[in-house]
CSV table of N, CA and C and ligand atoms in Angstrom, one decimal:
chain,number,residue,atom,x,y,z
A,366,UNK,N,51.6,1.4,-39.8
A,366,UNK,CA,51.5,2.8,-39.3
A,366,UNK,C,50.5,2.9,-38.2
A,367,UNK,N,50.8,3.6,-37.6
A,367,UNK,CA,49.8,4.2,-35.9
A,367,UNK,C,49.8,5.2,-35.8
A,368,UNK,N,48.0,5.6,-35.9
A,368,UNK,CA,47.5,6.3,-35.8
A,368,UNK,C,47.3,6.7,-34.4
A,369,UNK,N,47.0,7.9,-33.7
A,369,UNK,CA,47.3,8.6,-32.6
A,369,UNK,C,45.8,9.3,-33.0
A,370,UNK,N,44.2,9.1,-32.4
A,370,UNK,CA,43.2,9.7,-32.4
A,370,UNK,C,42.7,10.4,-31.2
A,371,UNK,N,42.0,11.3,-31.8
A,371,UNK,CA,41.0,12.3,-30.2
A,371,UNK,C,40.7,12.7,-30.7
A,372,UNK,N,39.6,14.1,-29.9
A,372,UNK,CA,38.5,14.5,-30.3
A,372,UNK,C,37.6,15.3,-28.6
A,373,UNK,N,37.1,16.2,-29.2
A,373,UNK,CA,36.1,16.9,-28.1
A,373,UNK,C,35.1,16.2,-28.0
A,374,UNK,N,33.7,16.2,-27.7
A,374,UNK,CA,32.4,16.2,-27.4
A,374,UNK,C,31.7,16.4,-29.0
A,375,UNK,N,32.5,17.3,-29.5
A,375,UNK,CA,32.1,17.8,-30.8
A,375,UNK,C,32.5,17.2,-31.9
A,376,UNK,N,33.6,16.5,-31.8
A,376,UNK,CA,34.1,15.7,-32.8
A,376,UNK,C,34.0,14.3,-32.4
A,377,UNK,N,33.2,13.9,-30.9
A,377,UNK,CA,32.9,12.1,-30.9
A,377,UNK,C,32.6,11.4,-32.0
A,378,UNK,N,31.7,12.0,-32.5
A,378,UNK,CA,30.8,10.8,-33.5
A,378,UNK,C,31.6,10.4,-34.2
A,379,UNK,N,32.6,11.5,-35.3
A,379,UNK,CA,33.2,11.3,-36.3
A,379,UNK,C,34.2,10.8,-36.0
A,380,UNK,N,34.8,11.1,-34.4
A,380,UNK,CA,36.0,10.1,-34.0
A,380,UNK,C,35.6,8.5,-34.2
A,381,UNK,N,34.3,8.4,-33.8
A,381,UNK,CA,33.9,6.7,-33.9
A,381,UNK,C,34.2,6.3,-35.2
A,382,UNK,N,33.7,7.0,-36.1
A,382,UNK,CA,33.3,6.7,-37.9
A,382,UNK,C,34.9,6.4,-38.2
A,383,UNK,N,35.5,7.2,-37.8
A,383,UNK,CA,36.9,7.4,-38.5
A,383,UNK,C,37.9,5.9,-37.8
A,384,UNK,N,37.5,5.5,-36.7
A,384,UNK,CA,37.8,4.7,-36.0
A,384,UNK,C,37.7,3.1,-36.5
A,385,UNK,N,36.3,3.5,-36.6
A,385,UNK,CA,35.5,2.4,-37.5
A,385,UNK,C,36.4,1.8,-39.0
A,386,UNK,N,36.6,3.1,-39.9
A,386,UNK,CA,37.4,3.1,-40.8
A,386,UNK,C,38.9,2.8,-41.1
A,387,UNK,N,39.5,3.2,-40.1
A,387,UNK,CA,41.2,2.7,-40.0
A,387,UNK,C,40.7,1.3,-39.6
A,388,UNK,N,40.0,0.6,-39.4
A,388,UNK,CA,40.1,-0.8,-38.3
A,388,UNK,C,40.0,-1.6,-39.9
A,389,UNK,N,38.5,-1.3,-40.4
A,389,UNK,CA,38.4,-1.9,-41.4
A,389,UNK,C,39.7,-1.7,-42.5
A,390,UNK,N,40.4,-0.6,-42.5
A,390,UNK,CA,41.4,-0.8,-43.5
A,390,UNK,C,43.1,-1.2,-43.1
A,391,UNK,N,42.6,-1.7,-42.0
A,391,UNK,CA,44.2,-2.2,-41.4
A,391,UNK,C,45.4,-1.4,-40.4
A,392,UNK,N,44.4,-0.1,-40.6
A,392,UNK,CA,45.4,0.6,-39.8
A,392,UNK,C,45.6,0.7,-38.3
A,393,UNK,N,46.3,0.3,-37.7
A,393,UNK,CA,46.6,0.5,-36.3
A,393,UNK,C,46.4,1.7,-35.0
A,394,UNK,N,45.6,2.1,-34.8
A,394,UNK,CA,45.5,3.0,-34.3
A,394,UNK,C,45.1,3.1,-32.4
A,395,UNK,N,45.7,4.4,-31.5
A,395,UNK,CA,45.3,4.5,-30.9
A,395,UNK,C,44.3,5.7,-30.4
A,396,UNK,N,43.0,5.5,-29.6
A,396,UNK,CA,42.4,6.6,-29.3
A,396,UNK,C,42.8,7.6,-27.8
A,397,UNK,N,43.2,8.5,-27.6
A,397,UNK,CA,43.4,9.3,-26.4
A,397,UNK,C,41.9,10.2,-26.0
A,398,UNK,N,40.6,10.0,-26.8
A,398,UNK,CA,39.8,10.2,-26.1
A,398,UNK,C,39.3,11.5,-26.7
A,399,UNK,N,38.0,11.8,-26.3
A,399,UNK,CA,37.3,11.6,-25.4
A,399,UNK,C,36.4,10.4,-25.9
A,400,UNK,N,35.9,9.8,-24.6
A,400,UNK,CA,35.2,8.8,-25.0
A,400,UNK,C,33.5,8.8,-24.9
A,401,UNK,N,33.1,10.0,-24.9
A,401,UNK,CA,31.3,10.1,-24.7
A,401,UNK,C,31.3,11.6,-25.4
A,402,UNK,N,30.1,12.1,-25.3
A,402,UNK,CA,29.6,13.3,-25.4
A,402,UNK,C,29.6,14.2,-24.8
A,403,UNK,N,30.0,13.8,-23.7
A,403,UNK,CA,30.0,14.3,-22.5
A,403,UNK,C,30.8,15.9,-22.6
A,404,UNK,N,30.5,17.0,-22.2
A,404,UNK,CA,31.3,18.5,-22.9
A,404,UNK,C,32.5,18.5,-22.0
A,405,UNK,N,33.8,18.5,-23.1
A,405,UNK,CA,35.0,18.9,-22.5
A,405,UNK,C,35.9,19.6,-23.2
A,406,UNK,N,36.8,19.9,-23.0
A,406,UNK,CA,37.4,21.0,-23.5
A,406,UNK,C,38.4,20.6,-24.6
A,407,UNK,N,38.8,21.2,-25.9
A,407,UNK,CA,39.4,20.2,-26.9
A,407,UNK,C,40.8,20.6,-26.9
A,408,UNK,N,41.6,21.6,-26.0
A,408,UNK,CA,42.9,21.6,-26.0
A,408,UNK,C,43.5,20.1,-25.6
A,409,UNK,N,42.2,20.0,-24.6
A,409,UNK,CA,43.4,18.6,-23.7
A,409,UNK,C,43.9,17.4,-24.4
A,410,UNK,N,42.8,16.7,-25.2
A,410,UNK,CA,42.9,15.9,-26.2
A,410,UNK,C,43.5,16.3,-27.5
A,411,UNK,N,43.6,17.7,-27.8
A,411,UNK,CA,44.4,17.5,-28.8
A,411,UNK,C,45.8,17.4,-28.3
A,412,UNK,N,46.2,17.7,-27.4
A,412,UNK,CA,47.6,17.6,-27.0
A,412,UNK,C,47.9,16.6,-26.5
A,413,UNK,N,46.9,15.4,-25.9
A,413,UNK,CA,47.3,14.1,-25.7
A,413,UNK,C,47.4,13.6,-27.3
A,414,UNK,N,46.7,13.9,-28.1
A,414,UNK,CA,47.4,13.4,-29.5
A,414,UNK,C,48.8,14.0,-29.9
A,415,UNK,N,48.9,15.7,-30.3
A,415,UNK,CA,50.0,16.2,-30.4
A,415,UNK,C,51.2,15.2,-29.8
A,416,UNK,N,51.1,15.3,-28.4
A,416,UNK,CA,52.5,14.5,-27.7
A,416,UNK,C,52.7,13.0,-28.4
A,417,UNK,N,51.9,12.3,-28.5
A,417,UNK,CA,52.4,11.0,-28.9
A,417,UNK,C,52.9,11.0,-30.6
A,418,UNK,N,52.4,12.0,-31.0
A,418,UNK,CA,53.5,12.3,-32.5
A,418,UNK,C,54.6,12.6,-32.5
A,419,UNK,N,55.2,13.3,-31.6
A,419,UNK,CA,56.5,14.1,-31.4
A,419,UNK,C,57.4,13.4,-30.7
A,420,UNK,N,56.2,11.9,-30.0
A,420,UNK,CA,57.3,11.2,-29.3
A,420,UNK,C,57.3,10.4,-29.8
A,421,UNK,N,57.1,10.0,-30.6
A,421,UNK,CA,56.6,9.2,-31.6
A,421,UNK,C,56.2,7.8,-31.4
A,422,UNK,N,55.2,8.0,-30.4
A,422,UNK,CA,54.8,6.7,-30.0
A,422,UNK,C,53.8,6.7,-30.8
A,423,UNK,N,53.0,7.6,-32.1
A,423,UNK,CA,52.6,7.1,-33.0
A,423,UNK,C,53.1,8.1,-34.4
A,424,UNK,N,52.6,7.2,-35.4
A,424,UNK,CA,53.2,8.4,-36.2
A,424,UNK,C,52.7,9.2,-37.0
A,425,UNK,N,51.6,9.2,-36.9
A,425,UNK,CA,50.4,10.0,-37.5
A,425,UNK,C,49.5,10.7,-36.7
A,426,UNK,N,48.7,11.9,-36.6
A,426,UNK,CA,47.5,11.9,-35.4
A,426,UNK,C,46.6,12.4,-36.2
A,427,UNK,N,45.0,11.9,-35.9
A,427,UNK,CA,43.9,12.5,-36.5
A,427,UNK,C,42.8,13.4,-35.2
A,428,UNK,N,42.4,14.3,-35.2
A,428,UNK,CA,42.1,15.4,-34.1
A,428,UNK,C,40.9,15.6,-34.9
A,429,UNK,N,39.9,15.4,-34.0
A,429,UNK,CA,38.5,16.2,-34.7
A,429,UNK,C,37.3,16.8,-33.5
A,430,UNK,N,37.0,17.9,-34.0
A,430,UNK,CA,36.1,18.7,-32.8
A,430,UNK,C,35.1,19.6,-33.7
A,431,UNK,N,34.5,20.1,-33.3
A,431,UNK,CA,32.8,20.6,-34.4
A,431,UNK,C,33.5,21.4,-35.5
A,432,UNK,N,34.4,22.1,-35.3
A,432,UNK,CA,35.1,23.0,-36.7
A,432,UNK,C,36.3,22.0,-37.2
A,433,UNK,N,37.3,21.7,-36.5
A,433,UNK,CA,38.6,21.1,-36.4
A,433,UNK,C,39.6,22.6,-36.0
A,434,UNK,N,38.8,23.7,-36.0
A,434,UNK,CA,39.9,24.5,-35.8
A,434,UNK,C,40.4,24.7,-34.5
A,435,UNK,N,39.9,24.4,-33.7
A,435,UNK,CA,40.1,24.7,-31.9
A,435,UNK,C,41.3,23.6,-31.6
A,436,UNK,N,41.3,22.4,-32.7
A,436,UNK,CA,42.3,21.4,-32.2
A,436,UNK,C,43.4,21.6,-32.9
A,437,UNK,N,43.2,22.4,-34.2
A,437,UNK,CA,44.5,22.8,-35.0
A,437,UNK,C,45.2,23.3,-34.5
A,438,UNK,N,44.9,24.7,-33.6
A,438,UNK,CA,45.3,25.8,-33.3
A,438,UNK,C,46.0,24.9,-32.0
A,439,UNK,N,45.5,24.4,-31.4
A,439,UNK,CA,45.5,23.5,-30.0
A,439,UNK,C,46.9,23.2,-30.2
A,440,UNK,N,47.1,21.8,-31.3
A,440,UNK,CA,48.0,21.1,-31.7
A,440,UNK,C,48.9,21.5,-31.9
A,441,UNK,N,49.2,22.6,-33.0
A,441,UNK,CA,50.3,23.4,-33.9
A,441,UNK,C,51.2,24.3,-32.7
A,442,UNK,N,50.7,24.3,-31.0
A,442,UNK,CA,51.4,24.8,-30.0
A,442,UNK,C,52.7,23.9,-29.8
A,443,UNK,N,52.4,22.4,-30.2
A,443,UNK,CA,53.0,21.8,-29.5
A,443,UNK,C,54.4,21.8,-30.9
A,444,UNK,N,55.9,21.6,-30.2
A,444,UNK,CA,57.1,21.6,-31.2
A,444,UNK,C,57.3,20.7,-32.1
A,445,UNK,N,57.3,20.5,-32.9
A,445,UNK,CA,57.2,19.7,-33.9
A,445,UNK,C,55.8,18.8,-34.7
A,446,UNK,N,54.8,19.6,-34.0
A,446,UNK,CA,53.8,19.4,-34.8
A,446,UNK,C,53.3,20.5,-36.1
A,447,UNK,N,53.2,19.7,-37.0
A,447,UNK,CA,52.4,20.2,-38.3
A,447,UNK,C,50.8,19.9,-38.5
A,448,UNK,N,49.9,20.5,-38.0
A,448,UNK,CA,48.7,20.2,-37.8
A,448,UNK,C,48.2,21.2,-39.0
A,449,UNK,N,47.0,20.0,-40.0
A,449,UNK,CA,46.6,20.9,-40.7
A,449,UNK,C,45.1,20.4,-41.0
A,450,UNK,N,44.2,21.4,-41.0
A,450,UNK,CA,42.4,21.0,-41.0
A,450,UNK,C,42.4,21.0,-42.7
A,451,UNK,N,41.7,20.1,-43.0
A,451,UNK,CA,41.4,19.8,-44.0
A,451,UNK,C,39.6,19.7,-43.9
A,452,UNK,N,39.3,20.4,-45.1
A,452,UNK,CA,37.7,19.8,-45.1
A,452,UNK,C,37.4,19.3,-46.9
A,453,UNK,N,38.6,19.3,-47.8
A,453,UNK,CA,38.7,19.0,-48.9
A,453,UNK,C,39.5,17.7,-49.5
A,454,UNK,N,39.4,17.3,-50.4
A,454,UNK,CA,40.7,16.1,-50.9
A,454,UNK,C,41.9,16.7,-51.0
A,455,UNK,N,41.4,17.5,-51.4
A,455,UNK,CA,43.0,18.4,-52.7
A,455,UNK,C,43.5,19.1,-51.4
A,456,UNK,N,43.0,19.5,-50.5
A,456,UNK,CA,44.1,20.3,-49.3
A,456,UNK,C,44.6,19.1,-48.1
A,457,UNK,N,43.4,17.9,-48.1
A,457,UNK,CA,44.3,16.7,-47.6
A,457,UNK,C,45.2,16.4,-48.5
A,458,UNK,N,45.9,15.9,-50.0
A,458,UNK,CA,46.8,15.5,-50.3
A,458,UNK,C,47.9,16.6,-50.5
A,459,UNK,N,47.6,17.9,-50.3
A,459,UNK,CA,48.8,18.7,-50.4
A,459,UNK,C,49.3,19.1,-49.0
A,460,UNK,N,48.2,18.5,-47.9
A,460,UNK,CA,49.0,18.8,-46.6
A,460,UNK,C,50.1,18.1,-46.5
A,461,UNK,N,50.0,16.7,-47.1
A,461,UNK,CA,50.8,16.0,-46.5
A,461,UNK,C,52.2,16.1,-48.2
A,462,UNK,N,52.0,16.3,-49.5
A,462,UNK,CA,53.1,16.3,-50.1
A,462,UNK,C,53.5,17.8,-50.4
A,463,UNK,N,52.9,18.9,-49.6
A,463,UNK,CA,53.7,19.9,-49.6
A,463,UNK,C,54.1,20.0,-48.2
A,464,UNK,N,53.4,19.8,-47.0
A,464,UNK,CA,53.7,20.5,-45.8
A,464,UNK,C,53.8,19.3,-44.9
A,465,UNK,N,54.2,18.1,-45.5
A,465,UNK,CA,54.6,17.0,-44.3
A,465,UNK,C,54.0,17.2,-42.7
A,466,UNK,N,52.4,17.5,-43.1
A,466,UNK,CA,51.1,17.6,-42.1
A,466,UNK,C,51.6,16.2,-41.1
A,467,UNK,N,51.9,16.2,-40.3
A,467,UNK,CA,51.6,15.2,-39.1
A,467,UNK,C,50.0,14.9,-38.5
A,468,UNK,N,49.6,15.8,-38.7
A,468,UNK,CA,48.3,15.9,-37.6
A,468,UNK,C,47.1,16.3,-38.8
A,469,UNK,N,46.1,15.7,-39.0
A,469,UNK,CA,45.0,16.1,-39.9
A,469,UNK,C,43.8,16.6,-38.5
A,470,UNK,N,42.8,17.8,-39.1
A,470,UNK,CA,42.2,18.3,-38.1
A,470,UNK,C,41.0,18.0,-39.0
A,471,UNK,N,40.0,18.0,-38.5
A,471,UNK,CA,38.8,17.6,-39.3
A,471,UNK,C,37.2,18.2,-38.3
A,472,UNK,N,36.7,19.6,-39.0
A,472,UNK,CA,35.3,19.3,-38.4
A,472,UNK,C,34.0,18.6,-38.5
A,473,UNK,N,33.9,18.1,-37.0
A,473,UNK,CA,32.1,17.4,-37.5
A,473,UNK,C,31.6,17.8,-38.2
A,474,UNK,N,31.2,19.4,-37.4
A,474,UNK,CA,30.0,20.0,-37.9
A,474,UNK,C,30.4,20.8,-39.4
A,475,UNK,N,31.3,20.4,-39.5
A,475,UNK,CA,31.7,21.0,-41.3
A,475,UNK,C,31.8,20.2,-42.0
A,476,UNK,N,32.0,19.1,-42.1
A,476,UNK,CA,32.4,18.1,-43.3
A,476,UNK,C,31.2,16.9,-43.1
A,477,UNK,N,30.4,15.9,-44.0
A,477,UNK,CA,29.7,14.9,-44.1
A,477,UNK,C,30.7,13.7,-43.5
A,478,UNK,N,29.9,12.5,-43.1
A,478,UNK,CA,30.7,11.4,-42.7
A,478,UNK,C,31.7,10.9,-43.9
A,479,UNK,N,30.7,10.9,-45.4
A,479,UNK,CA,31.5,10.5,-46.5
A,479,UNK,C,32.6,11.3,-47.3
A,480,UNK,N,32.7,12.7,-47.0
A,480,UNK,CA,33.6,13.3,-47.4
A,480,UNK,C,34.8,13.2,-46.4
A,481,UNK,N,34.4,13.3,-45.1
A,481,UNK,CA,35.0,13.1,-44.4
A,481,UNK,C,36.4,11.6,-44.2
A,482,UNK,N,35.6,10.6,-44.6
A,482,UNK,CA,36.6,9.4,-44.5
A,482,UNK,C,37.2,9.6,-45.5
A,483,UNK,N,36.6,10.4,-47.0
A,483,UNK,CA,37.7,10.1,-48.3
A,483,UNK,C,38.9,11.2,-47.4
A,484,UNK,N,38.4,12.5,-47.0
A,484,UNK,CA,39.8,13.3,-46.5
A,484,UNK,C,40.7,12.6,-45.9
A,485,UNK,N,40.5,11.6,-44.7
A,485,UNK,CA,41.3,10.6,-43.9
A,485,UNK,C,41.8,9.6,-45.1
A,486,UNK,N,41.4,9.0,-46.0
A,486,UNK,CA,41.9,8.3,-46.8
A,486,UNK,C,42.9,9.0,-47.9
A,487,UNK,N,42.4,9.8,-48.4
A,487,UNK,CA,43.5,11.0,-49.3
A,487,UNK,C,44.6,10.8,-48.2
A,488,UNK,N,44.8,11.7,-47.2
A,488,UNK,CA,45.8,12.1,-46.4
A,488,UNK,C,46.6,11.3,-46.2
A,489,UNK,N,46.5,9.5,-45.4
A,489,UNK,CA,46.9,8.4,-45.1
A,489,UNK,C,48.0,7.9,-46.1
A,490,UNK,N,47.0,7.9,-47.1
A,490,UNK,CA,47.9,7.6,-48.5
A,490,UNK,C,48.9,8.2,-49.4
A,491,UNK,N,48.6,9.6,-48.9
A,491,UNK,CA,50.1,10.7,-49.7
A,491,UNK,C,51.0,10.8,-48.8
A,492,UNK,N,52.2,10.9,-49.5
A,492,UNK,CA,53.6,11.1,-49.0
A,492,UNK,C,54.1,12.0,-49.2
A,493,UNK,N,54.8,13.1,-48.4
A,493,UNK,CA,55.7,13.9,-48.3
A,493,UNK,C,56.6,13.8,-50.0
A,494,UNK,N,56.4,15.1,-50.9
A,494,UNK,CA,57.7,15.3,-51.7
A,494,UNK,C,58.9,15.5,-51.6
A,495,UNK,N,59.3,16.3,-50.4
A,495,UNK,CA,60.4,16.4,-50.5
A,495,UNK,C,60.8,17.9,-51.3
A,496,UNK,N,62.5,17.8,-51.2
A,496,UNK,CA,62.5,18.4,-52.0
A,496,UNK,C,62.5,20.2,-52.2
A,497,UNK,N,61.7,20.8,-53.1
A,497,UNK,CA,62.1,22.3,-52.4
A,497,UNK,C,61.1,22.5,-51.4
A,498,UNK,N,59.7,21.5,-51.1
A,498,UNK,CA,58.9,21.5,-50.3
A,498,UNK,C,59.7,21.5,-49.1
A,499,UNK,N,60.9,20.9,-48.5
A,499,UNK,CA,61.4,20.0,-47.9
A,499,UNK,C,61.7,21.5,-46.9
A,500,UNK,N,63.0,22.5,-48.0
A,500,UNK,CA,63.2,23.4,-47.7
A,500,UNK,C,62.4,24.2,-46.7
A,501,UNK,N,61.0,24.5,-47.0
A,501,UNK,CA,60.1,25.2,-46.5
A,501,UNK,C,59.5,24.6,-45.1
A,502,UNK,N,59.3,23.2,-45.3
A,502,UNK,CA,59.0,23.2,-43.9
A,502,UNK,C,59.9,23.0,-43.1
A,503,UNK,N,61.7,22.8,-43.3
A,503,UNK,CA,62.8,23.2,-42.6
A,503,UNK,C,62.5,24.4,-42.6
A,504,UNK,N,62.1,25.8,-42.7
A,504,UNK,CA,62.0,26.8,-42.5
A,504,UNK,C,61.0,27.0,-41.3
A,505,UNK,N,60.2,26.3,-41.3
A,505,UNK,CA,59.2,26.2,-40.4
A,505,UNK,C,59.6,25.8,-38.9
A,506,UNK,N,60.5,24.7,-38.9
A,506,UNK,CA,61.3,23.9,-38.0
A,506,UNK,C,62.0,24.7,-37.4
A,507,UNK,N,62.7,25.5,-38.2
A,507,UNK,CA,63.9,27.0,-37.7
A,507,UNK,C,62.2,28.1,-36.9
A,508,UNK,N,61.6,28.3,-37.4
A,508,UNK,CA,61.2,29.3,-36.5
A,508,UNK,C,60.8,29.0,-35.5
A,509,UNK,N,60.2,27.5,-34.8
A,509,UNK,CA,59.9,26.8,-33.7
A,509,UNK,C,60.9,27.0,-32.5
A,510,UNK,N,61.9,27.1,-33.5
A,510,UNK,CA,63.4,26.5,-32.3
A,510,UNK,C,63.9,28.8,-31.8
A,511,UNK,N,62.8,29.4,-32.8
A,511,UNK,CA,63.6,31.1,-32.4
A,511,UNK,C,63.2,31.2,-31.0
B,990,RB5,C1,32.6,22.9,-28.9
B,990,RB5,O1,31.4,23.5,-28.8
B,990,RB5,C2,33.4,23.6,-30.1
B,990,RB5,O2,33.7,24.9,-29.7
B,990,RB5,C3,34.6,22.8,-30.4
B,990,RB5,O3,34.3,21.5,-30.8
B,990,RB5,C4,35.4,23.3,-31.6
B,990,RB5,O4,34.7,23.6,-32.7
B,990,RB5,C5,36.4,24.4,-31.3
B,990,RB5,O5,37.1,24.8,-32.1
């Protein structure tokens, strides 16, 4: 699996940590940046992540900025992304086996490093149910395309 990462100015650090973490556990991933602290704006990198999910040059993307909500909101523009901020376990594994989340959003400044990696690890590891879940986010898919 390929991971698709970024992040603002506000979410650097934890892009590193998290970086750190997929390497150590095998996972494949690419970064779209940003690469310092330096203040930038978090639409842009969330949509260089957004785009490589939809095109599926990777198949997963992880987005983080001081809330995660500025990249949520960012992301969820683009058509066929499912972007969802998680700052808990239980709403990372139901993003992804109720709402086939593409995109995990995560804030720095809200979440610790260690809760933080278990969120990225919960999420990674759950799979999509299916099913009448399946239903609903085909419903979602239909209002994209109104
Ligand atoms: C940057 O200061 C901050 O606004 C950004 O990281 C993010 O929290 C936006 O939603």
């Amino acid at each position: 699996m390929r991971i698709a990462i970024g992040s603002d100015h506000g979410g650097y650090n934890l892009k590193e940590e998290i970086k750190l973490f997929l390497r150590e556990n095998g996972y494949d991933f690419k970064d779209y940046g940003t690469f310092d602290t330096k203040s930038c704006d978090y639409p842009d990198n969330a949509f260089k992540v957004a785009q490589a999910v939809v095109t599926e040059e990777c198949d997963k993307g992880i987005i983080v900025c001081g809330t995660g909500i500025g990249v949520s909101i960012a992301a969820n523009k683009v058509s066929g992304i499912r972007a969802a901020l998680c700052s808990d376990t239980f709403s990372a594994r139901a993003a992804r086996e109720h709402n086939d989340a593409n995109i995990l959003t995560l804030g720095e400044r809200v979440v610790g490093k260690g809760l933080a990696l278990e969120i990225v690890r919960v999420w990674l590891t759950s799979s999509f149910l299916g099913g009448r879940h399946k239903k609903r986010v085909d419903k979602i898919t239909l209002l994209e395309q109104r």
